[in-house]
Short mmCIF file of C-alpha atoms in Angstrom, two decimals:
data_model
loop_
_atom_site.label_atom_id
_atom_site.label_comp_id
_atom_site.label_asym_id
_atom_site.label_seq_id
_atom_site.Cartn_x
_atom_site.Cartn_y
_atom_site.Cartn_z
CA MET A 1 142.05 93.19 34.17
CA MET A 2 138.34 91.77 34.04
CA LYS A 3 138.31 87.94 33.97
CA PRO A 4 135.22 85.74 33.46
CA GLY A 5 134.41 83.53 36.62
CA LEU A 6 134.57 79.85 36.53
CA ILE A 7 131.54 77.83 35.42
CA ALA A 8 130.37 74.60 37.24
CA LEU A 9 128.03 72.40 35.14
CA ILE A 10 126.65 69.74 37.35
CA GLY A 11 125.14 66.37 36.13
CA SER A 12 122.90 65.58 39.18
CA GLY A 13 123.24 65.60 42.97
CA GLU A 14 123.26 69.60 43.46
CA THR A 15 122.52 69.02 47.53
CA ALA A 16 124.58 65.75 47.42
CA ALA A 17 128.31 65.32 47.62
CA ALA A 18 129.05 65.88 44.11
CA GLY A 19 127.57 69.42 44.27
CA GLY A 20 129.28 70.27 47.03
CA GLN A 21 132.33 69.44 45.74
CA ALA A 22 131.68 71.72 42.70
CA PHE A 23 130.40 74.53 44.84
CA GLU A 24 133.60 74.28 47.33
CA ALA A 25 135.49 74.40 43.73
CA LEU A 26 134.07 77.86 42.94
CA ALA A 27 134.22 79.05 46.58
CA ASP A 28 137.99 78.07 47.13
CA LYS A 29 138.46 80.60 44.15
CA LEU A 30 136.13 83.33 45.15
CA GLY A 31 137.15 83.34 48.95
CA ALA A 32 134.86 84.82 51.94
CA PRO A 33 132.63 86.50 52.13
CA LEU A 34 130.49 84.96 49.84
CA PRO A 35 127.00 86.36 48.67
CA ILE A 36 125.16 84.16 46.75
CA SER A 37 122.06 84.05 44.45
CA VAL A 38 120.16 81.07 43.73
CA LEU A 39 117.68 81.60 40.85
CA GLU A 40 114.05 80.04 41.29
CA THR A 41 113.52 80.32 37.57
CA PRO A 42 113.91 77.02 35.84
CA ALA A 43 111.11 75.92 38.66
CA GLY A 44 109.29 78.92 38.19
CA PHE A 45 106.11 77.19 37.06
CA GLU A 46 105.88 74.92 40.14
CA LEU A 47 104.16 76.19 43.17
CA ASN A 48 106.97 75.20 45.44
CA SER A 49 109.77 76.81 43.51
CA ALA A 50 110.88 79.09 46.70
CA THR A 51 110.79 75.47 48.26
CA VAL A 52 113.18 73.62 45.56
CA ALA A 53 115.56 76.48 45.30
CA GLY A 54 115.42 76.83 49.18
CA ARG A 55 116.93 73.47 49.62
CA VAL A 56 119.86 73.97 47.34
CA ALA A 57 120.59 77.69 49.90
CA GLU A 58 120.24 75.89 52.98
CA TYR A 59 122.65 73.22 51.60
CA MET A 60 125.18 75.78 50.59
CA LYS A 61 124.82 77.46 53.89
CA THR A 62 126.37 74.18 55.84
CA ARG A 63 128.87 72.95 52.94
CA LEU A 64 130.63 76.64 52.09
CA GLN A 65 130.26 77.55 55.76
CA ASN A 66 133.90 78.37 55.93
CA TYR A 67 133.20 81.11 53.11
CA ARG A 68 130.66 83.04 54.99
CA PRO A 69 127.94 82.82 52.61
CA ASP A 70 125.03 84.40 52.05
CA PRO A 71 122.75 82.87 49.84
CA ARG A 72 119.76 84.80 48.63
CA LEU A 73 116.74 83.41 46.97
CA ILE A 74 116.14 85.35 43.50
CA PRO A 75 112.21 84.82 42.73
CA ALA A 76 112.59 85.43 38.86
CA ARG A 77 109.69 83.09 38.20
CA SER A 78 107.48 83.97 35.16
CA ARG A 79 107.50 87.30 32.94
CA ALA A 80 103.67 87.10 33.28
CA SER A 81 103.60 87.98 37.17
CA GLU A 82 105.38 90.35 39.81
CA PHE A 83 108.11 88.09 40.15
CA SER A 84 109.63 88.49 36.62
CA PRO A 85 112.94 87.87 35.67
CA ASP A 86 112.70 91.51 34.29
CA ASN A 87 111.87 93.24 37.58
CA PRO A 88 115.05 95.00 38.59
CA ALA A 89 113.54 95.21 42.26
CA VAL A 90 113.47 91.36 41.99
CA LEU A 91 117.28 90.97 40.79
CA GLU A 92 118.87 93.31 42.95
CA PRO A 93 120.72 90.63 44.89
CA LEU A 94 122.27 89.54 41.66
CA LEU A 95 124.51 92.94 41.51
CA GLU A 96 125.79 92.27 44.56
CA SER A 97 126.77 88.06 44.25
CA ARG A 98 129.97 86.72 43.47
CA PHE A 99 127.94 83.44 42.93
CA ILE A 100 125.25 82.29 41.16
CA PHE A 101 123.05 79.23 41.06
CA ALA A 102 120.26 77.63 39.00
CA GLY A 103 119.11 74.14 39.04
CA PRO A 104 116.17 71.97 38.51
CA GLY A 105 112.91 72.51 36.59
CA SER A 106 112.51 72.30 33.31
CA PRO A 107 114.87 73.49 30.76
CA SER A 108 112.39 74.46 28.03
CA TYR A 109 110.58 76.81 30.79
CA ALA A 110 113.85 78.19 32.01
CA VAL A 111 114.69 79.63 28.59
CA ARG A 112 111.53 81.01 27.41
CA GLN A 113 111.79 82.95 30.95
CA LEU A 114 114.97 84.03 30.94
CA GLN A 115 115.57 84.57 27.21
CA GLY A 116 116.45 88.69 26.13
CA SER A 117 115.49 88.94 29.84
CA LEU A 118 117.51 91.73 32.37
CA ALA A 119 118.11 88.62 34.65
CA TRP A 120 120.04 86.91 31.83
CA GLU A 121 122.10 89.78 31.10
CA TYR A 122 122.63 90.24 34.92
CA VAL A 123 124.01 86.98 35.16
CA GLN A 124 125.89 87.36 32.27
CA ALA A 125 127.53 90.74 33.17
CA ARG A 126 128.41 89.54 36.77
CA HIS A 127 130.13 86.18 35.25
CA ARG A 128 132.34 88.68 33.11
CA LEU A 129 133.08 90.72 36.04
CA GLY A 130 134.47 87.38 37.76
CA ALA A 131 131.14 86.06 39.61
CA ALA A 132 130.88 82.40 39.57
CA LEU A 133 128.24 80.32 38.00
CA ALA A 134 126.83 76.89 38.75
CA PHE A 135 123.75 75.20 36.59
CA ALA A 136 122.65 71.63 37.73
CA SER A 137 119.96 69.27 35.77
CA ALA A 138 117.67 71.70 34.14
CA ALA A 139 119.74 74.84 34.17
CA SER A 140 122.80 73.11 32.82
CA ILE A 141 120.77 72.13 29.88
CA SER A 142 119.48 75.62 29.03
CA VAL A 143 122.60 77.34 28.95
CA GLY A 144 123.99 75.48 25.92
CA ALA A 145 123.35 76.63 22.18
CA LEU A 146 120.46 74.28 21.88
CA SER A 147 118.27 72.69 25.03
CA LEU A 148 117.10 69.83 25.04
CA PRO A 149 113.26 69.66 25.91
CA VAL A 150 113.20 66.55 28.36
CA TYR A 151 109.64 66.81 29.45
CA GLU A 152 108.08 67.43 26.21
CA ILE A 153 109.99 64.02 24.80
CA TYR A 154 110.19 61.58 27.78
CA LYS A 155 106.79 62.71 29.45
CA VAL A 156 104.49 64.11 26.46
CA GLY A 157 105.47 62.06 23.55
CA GLU A 158 106.93 64.75 21.20
CA ASP A 159 109.06 63.48 18.56
CA PRO A 160 113.12 63.87 19.39
CA HIS A 161 114.03 67.61 18.71
CA TRP A 162 116.25 70.50 19.86
CA LYS A 163 114.93 73.43 21.13
CA PRO A 164 117.12 77.00 21.21
CA GLY A 165 119.31 77.73 24.52
CA LEU A 166 120.22 80.43 26.22
CA ASP A 167 123.71 79.97 24.63
CA LEU A 168 125.95 81.22 27.38
CA PHE A 169 129.36 80.05 25.85
CA ASP A 170 128.57 81.65 22.12
CA PRO A 171 130.72 84.71 23.04
CA TYR A 172 133.37 82.54 23.58
CA GLY A 173 133.24 80.79 20.20
CA LEU A 174 131.71 77.59 21.74
CA SER A 175 128.42 75.79 20.75
CA LEU A 176 127.55 73.41 23.01
CA ALA A 177 124.59 70.68 23.81
CA ILE A 178 124.42 70.01 27.34
CA ILE A 179 122.96 66.79 28.69
CA PRO A 180 123.33 65.99 32.23
CA HIS A 181 122.16 62.42 33.68
CA TRP A 182 123.97 60.69 30.83
CA ASN A 183 124.19 57.78 32.82
CA ASN A 184 121.06 57.71 34.45
CA THR A 185 119.52 54.06 35.59
CA ASP A 186 116.11 55.26 37.09
CA GLY A 187 114.22 52.99 34.40
CA GLY A 188 116.23 50.08 35.69
CA ALA A 189 116.45 46.94 33.25
CA GLU A 190 113.03 47.61 31.50
CA LEU A 191 113.15 51.09 30.79
CA ASP A 192 116.29 52.95 29.29
CA THR A 193 116.49 56.25 31.03
CA SER A 194 119.94 56.96 29.89
CA HIS A 195 120.97 60.27 28.33
CA CYS A 196 118.95 62.51 30.58
CA PHE A 197 115.61 60.44 30.46
CA ILE A 198 115.23 60.12 26.97
CA GLY A 199 117.51 56.91 25.97
CA ALA A 200 119.82 55.74 23.92
CA ASN A 201 117.77 55.46 20.94
CA ARG A 202 116.18 58.85 20.67
CA TYR A 203 119.50 60.31 21.69
CA GLU A 204 121.02 58.98 18.46
CA LYS A 205 118.21 60.77 16.25
CA LEU A 206 119.05 63.82 18.00
CA ARG A 207 122.61 63.63 17.46
CA ALA A 208 121.96 63.10 14.18
CA ALA A 209 119.87 66.30 13.88
CA LEU A 210 122.90 68.16 15.44
CA PRO A 211 124.41 71.09 13.46
CA SER A 212 128.03 70.41 12.64
CA GLN A 213 129.34 73.25 14.86
CA THR A 214 127.85 71.97 18.10
CA SER A 215 129.40 69.58 20.37
CA ILE A 216 127.74 67.14 22.68
CA LEU A 217 128.49 67.39 26.53
CA GLY A 218 127.20 64.80 28.55
CA ILE A 219 127.80 65.16 32.18
CA ASP A 220 127.39 61.86 34.16
CA GLU A 221 125.19 61.69 37.46
CA HIS A 222 126.82 62.99 40.31
CA THR A 223 129.64 64.56 38.45
CA SER A 224 130.18 67.96 37.63
CA LEU A 225 132.65 69.73 34.75
CA ILE A 226 134.33 73.23 36.09
CA ILE A 227 135.61 75.21 33.29
CA ASP A 228 137.73 78.07 33.45
CA LEU A 229 137.36 80.37 30.53
CA ASP A 230 140.44 82.35 31.66
CA ALA A 231 142.79 79.52 31.92
CA GLY A 232 141.51 77.47 28.97
CA VAL A 233 141.06 74.09 31.21
CA CYS A 234 138.32 72.16 32.30
CA GLN A 235 138.35 69.43 35.14
CA VAL A 236 136.08 66.61 36.01
CA ILE A 237 135.21 66.33 39.69
CA GLY A 238 132.62 63.77 41.08
CA ARG A 239 131.82 60.44 40.80
CA ASP A 240 132.12 59.23 37.21
CA GLU A 241 132.72 60.93 33.64
CA VAL A 242 131.77 63.95 31.45
CA HIS A 243 131.71 62.75 27.29
CA ILE A 244 132.23 64.71 24.44
CA TYR A 245 131.12 64.42 20.89
CA CYS A 246 132.27 66.40 18.27
CA ASP A 247 133.64 65.97 14.50
CA GLY A 248 131.87 62.70 14.60
CA GLY A 249 133.94 61.23 17.43
CA GLU A 250 133.48 60.96 21.11
CA CYS A 251 135.66 60.77 23.93
CA ALA A 252 135.15 60.65 27.68
CA TYR A 253 137.11 62.17 30.51
CA HIS A 254 137.34 60.16 33.86
CA GLN A 255 136.80 61.94 37.68
CA GLY A 256 139.88 64.14 38.23
CA GLU A 257 141.21 64.61 34.96
CA GLN A 258 141.63 67.57 33.18
CA PHE A 259 141.81 68.77 29.34
CA PRO A 260 141.89 72.00 27.27
CA ILE A 261 138.85 73.83 26.68
CA SER A 262 139.42 73.41 22.96
CA ALA A 263 137.95 69.94 23.30
CA LEU A 264 134.64 71.51 23.49
CA GLY A 265 135.08 73.46 20.09
CA ASP A 266 136.46 76.61 18.70
CA TYR A 267 137.34 78.32 22.03
CA HIS A 268 138.74 81.96 21.90
CA PRO A 269 138.66 84.52 24.67
CA LEU A 270 135.77 86.87 25.12
CA GLU A 271 136.24 89.82 22.43
CA LYS A 272 133.91 92.44 24.25
CA PRO A 273 133.37 92.15 28.08
CA ASP A 274 129.95 93.79 27.39
CA ALA A 275 129.18 91.83 24.14
CA GLY A 276 125.28 90.80 23.81
CA ILE A 277 124.46 92.88 27.09
CA ARG A 278 122.67 96.84 26.77
CA PRO A 279 124.88 99.69 27.71
CA GLN A 280 122.48 100.56 30.29
CA VAL A 281 122.39 97.34 31.94
CA TRP A 282 126.37 96.99 31.55
CA GLN A 283 126.52 100.37 33.21
CA THR A 284 124.31 99.24 35.91
CA VAL A 285 126.04 96.47 36.97
CA THR A 286 129.73 97.09 36.47
CA GLU A 287 128.76 100.56 38.56
CA ALA A 288 127.18 98.19 41.54
CA HIS A 289 130.53 96.19 40.94
CA ARG A 290 132.78 99.31 41.55
CA ILE A 291 130.91 100.45 44.64
CA ARG A 292 131.21 96.67 45.64
CA GLN A 293 134.90 96.90 45.42
CA GLU A 294 135.59 99.97 47.15
CA THR A 295 133.69 99.15 49.88
CA ALA A 296 135.15 95.60 50.34
CA GLN A 297 138.73 97.46 49.82
CA ALA A 298 137.83 100.18 52.74
CA VAL A 299 136.27 97.34 55.37
CA SER A 300 139.40 95.24 54.78
CA ILE A 301 141.97 98.14 55.85
CA PRO A 302 141.66 98.38 59.81
CA PRO A 303 141.53 101.87 61.72
CA ASP A 304 144.36 103.06 63.53
CA GLU A 305 142.31 102.43 66.82
CA VAL A 306 142.24 98.78 65.98
CA HIS A 307 146.12 98.73 65.04
CA GLN A 308 146.63 100.59 68.60
CA LEU A 309 144.67 97.91 70.50
CA VAL A 310 146.75 95.12 68.67
CA ALA A 311 149.86 96.78 69.69
CA LEU A 312 148.86 97.04 73.32
CA ARG A 313 148.01 93.52 73.14
CA GLN A 314 151.11 92.08 71.79
CA GLU A 315 152.97 94.19 74.78
CA ALA A 316 150.27 92.23 77.37
CA ARG A 317 151.59 88.71 75.42
CA SER A 318 155.18 89.61 75.69
CA ARG A 319 154.86 90.07 79.64
CA ARG A 320 152.35 87.27 79.60
CA ASP A 321 149.48 89.19 81.09
CA TRP A 322 146.83 86.74 79.66
CA ALA A 323 143.71 88.27 81.00
CA GLU A 324 144.69 91.70 79.42
CA SER A 325 145.41 90.14 76.30
CA ASP A 326 142.16 88.51 76.23
CA ARG A 327 140.38 91.76 77.59
CA LEU A 328 142.01 93.74 74.41
CA ARG A 329 141.33 90.87 72.32
CA ASP A 330 137.43 91.16 73.06
CA GLN A 331 137.97 95.18 72.37
CA ILE A 332 139.37 94.61 68.69
CA ALA A 333 136.45 91.88 67.87
CA ALA A 334 133.99 94.54 69.38
CA ARG A 335 135.19 96.84 66.70
CA GLY A 336 134.50 94.16 64.03
CA TRP A 337 137.93 92.72 63.76
CA ALA A 338 140.04 89.61 64.47
CA VAL A 339 143.53 88.75 65.84
CA LYS A 340 145.36 86.01 64.26
CA ASP A 341 148.59 85.10 66.29
CA THR A 342 151.08 83.85 63.53
CA PRO A 343 155.13 83.00 64.01
CA SER A 344 155.62 86.17 61.83
CA GLY A 345 153.45 88.53 64.01
CA PRO A 346 149.63 89.41 64.70
CA VAL A 347 147.55 89.37 61.27
CA ILE A 348 144.05 91.43 61.69
CA GLU A 349 141.07 90.26 59.76
CA PRO A 350 137.47 91.42 59.49
CA ASN A 351 135.38 89.59 61.78
CA PRO A 352 133.59 86.37 60.07
#
């Protein structure tokens, strides 16, 4: 039975302790090995988008080292280039990924490039087949039903307004407007930069213009919300709080607290796993998933030769011939396997 993967929404600090906690929460559920895709798209308009995404990839290599991470950058930067989110060659690593991340940049740009793209179909399909998703900062805004155009309001001076988002949660009955950097104080005493830099006054105007069926989900700095769609549970991790405004009321959940996903809206399980995904795309992703599962299953079964070497090693250990035991262990390792000695006997695992 297919189960959707976990989703982490990160308020800020994707390469700090808070982001690390969120990444580990997802990795712990997935286990090793961990092929990861890091999407450049939200920062694709910047000349250094590979550097921006690369910092996260390098952080993951270190923070998730116990899970044997293999982070790959996905340079799906612009539809008007060879690095298009519709280019299958650019997106190929997504088909193998068990963990997909997108982060800093522009929410409006991310939505414009990903809406209706092959990349976004791949992301949704992989998630429904069990891959975990993590979205930080701009990317977390972009995956809501409505997207906050932060730069247009904060930097350009446009009137407060909402734009359509990628609407990741719509197939689950949820309509969310996600606002990271909720308690930001970068402006100090002179400038209110809360509510993702737009300030409380402009936020109130936006809230008043919110459709009745849409809930606001505010995430504090260095705080994350882990959403388990299968279990119907959300958990706050990190430093501070998550804030929900719906049905005319607002409530906050502190770090460490859990709450039912129904607090976000009228949640229901996914009715069709391929909802909103073109049939040929769904077939491509599911076929890649099937091949990967079969390969992983085959790799996880030690051949007879390895079993024989393990048995010989056990005999050597029983007669305390440690030199022969070490020699046999090295032969096992040379064939791609490791043997762990436990109270109940040897355990054979693929080499990390």
